[in-house]
Structure formats: structure tokens, C-alpha cells
PDB file of C-alpha atoms in Angstrom:
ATOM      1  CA  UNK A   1      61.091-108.738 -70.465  1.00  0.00           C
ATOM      2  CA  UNK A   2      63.150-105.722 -68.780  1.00  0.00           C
ATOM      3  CA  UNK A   3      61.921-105.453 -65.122  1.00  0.00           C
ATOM      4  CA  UNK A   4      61.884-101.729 -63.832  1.00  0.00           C
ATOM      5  CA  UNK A   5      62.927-101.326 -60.183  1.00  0.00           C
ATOM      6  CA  UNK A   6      60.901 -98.886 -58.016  1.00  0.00           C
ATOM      7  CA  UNK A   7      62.844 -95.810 -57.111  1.00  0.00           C
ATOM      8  CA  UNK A   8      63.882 -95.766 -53.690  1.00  0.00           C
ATOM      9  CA  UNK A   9      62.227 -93.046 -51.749  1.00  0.00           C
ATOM     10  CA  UNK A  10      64.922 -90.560 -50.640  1.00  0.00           C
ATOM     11  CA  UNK A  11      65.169 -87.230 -48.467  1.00  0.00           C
ATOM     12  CA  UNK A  12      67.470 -84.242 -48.905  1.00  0.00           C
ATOM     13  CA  UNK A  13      67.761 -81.746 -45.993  1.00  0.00           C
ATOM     14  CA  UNK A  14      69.892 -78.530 -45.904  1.00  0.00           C
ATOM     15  CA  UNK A  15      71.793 -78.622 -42.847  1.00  0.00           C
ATOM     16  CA  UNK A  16      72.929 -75.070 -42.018  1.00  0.00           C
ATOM     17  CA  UNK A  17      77.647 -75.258 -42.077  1.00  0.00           C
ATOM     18  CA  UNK A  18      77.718 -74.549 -38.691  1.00  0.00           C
ATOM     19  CA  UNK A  19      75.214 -77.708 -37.623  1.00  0.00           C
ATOM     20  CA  UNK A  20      77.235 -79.581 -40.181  1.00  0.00           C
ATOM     21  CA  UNK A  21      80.329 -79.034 -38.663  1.00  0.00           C
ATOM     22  CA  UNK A  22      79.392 -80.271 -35.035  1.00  0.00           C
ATOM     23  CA  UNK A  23      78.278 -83.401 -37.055  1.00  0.00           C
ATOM     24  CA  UNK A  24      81.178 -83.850 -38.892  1.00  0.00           C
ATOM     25  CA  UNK A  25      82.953 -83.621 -35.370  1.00  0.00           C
ATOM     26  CA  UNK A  26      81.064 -85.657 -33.325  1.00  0.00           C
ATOM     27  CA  UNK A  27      80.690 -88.488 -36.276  1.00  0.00           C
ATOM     28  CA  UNK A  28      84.510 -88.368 -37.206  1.00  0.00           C
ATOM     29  CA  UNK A  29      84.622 -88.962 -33.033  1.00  0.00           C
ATOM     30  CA  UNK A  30      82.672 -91.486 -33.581  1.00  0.00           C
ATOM     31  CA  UNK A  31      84.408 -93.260 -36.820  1.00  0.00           C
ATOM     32  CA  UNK A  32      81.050 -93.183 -38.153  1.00  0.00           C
ATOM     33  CA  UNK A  33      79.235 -91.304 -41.405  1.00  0.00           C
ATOM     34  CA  UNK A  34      77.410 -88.542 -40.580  1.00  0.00           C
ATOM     35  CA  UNK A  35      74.765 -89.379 -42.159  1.00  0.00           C
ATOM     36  CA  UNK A  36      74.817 -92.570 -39.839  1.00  0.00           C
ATOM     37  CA  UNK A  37      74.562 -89.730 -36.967  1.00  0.00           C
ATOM     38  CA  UNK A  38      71.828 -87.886 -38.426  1.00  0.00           C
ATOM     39  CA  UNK A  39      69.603 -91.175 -39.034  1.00  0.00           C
ATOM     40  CA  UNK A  40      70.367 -92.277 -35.405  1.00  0.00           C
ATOM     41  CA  UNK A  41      69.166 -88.428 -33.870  1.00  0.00           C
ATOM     42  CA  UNK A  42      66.585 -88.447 -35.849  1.00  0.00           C
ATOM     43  CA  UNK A  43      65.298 -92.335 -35.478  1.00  0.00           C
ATOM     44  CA  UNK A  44      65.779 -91.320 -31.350  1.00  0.00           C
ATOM     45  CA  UNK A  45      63.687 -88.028 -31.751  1.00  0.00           C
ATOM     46  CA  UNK A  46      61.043 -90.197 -33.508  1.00  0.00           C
ATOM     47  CA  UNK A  47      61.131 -92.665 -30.586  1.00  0.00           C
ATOM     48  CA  UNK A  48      60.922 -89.802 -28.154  1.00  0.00           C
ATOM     49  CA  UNK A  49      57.822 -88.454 -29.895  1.00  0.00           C
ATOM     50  CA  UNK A  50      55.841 -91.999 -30.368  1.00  0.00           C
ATOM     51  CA  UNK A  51      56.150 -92.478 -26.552  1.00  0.00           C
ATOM     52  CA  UNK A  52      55.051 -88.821 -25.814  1.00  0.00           C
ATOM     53  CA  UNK A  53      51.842 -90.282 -27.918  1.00  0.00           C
ATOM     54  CA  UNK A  54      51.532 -93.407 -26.183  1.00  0.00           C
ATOM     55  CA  UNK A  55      51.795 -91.932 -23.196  1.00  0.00           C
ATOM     56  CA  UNK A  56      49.191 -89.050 -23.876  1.00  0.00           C
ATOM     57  CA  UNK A  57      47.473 -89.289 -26.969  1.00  0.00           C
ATOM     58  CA  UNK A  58      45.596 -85.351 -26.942  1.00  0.00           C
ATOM     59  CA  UNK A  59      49.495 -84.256 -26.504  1.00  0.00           C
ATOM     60  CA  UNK A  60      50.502 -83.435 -29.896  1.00  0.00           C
TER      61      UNK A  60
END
């Protein structure tokens, strides 16, 4: 029986050149992918935001 994986769940954003290119900097600074960069801004800013809730719940 041929087992049929799940697709993996997957997000495409359009990141304006300009914005890329700071990336591409900082991340080549870095000797890391940017996409490495943009997961660890964005994980941060999601961090940032939970404790904003904990914090005070009526906030957002």
C-alpha cells in the first residue's frame, strides 16, 4: 500500500528589494541564510507580542 505524506504547510512573503538587501547583508554578516534571519525576527517579534499578552491581556 503507497502511503501519502501530508504536505508540509509553507508560507511565501514578498519582501520588498530594498528590505531584501539589508537581509542579504546582515545574514551574509552573519554566515547564515536569510531565511534563517527572517525566521529568527520573526520567532522574536512573536515572543515580543505573547509577553505583551501575558502581561496585559485587553492589550491587543
Amino acid at each position: 500500500m503507497l502511503e501519502t505524506k501530508k504536505p508540509i504547510p509553507r508560507t511565501y512573503l514578498h519582501v520588498d528589494p530594498e528590505t531584501f538587501k539589508v537581509l542579504f547583508a546582515e545574514a551574509k554578516k552573519r554566515q547564515i541564510m536569510v531565511s534563517d534571519l527572517m525566521l529568527g525576527i520573526i520567532t522574536e517579534a512573536a515572543e515580543n507580542i505573547k509577553q505583551k499578552k501575558v502581561n496585559d491581556p485587553h492589550s491587543l
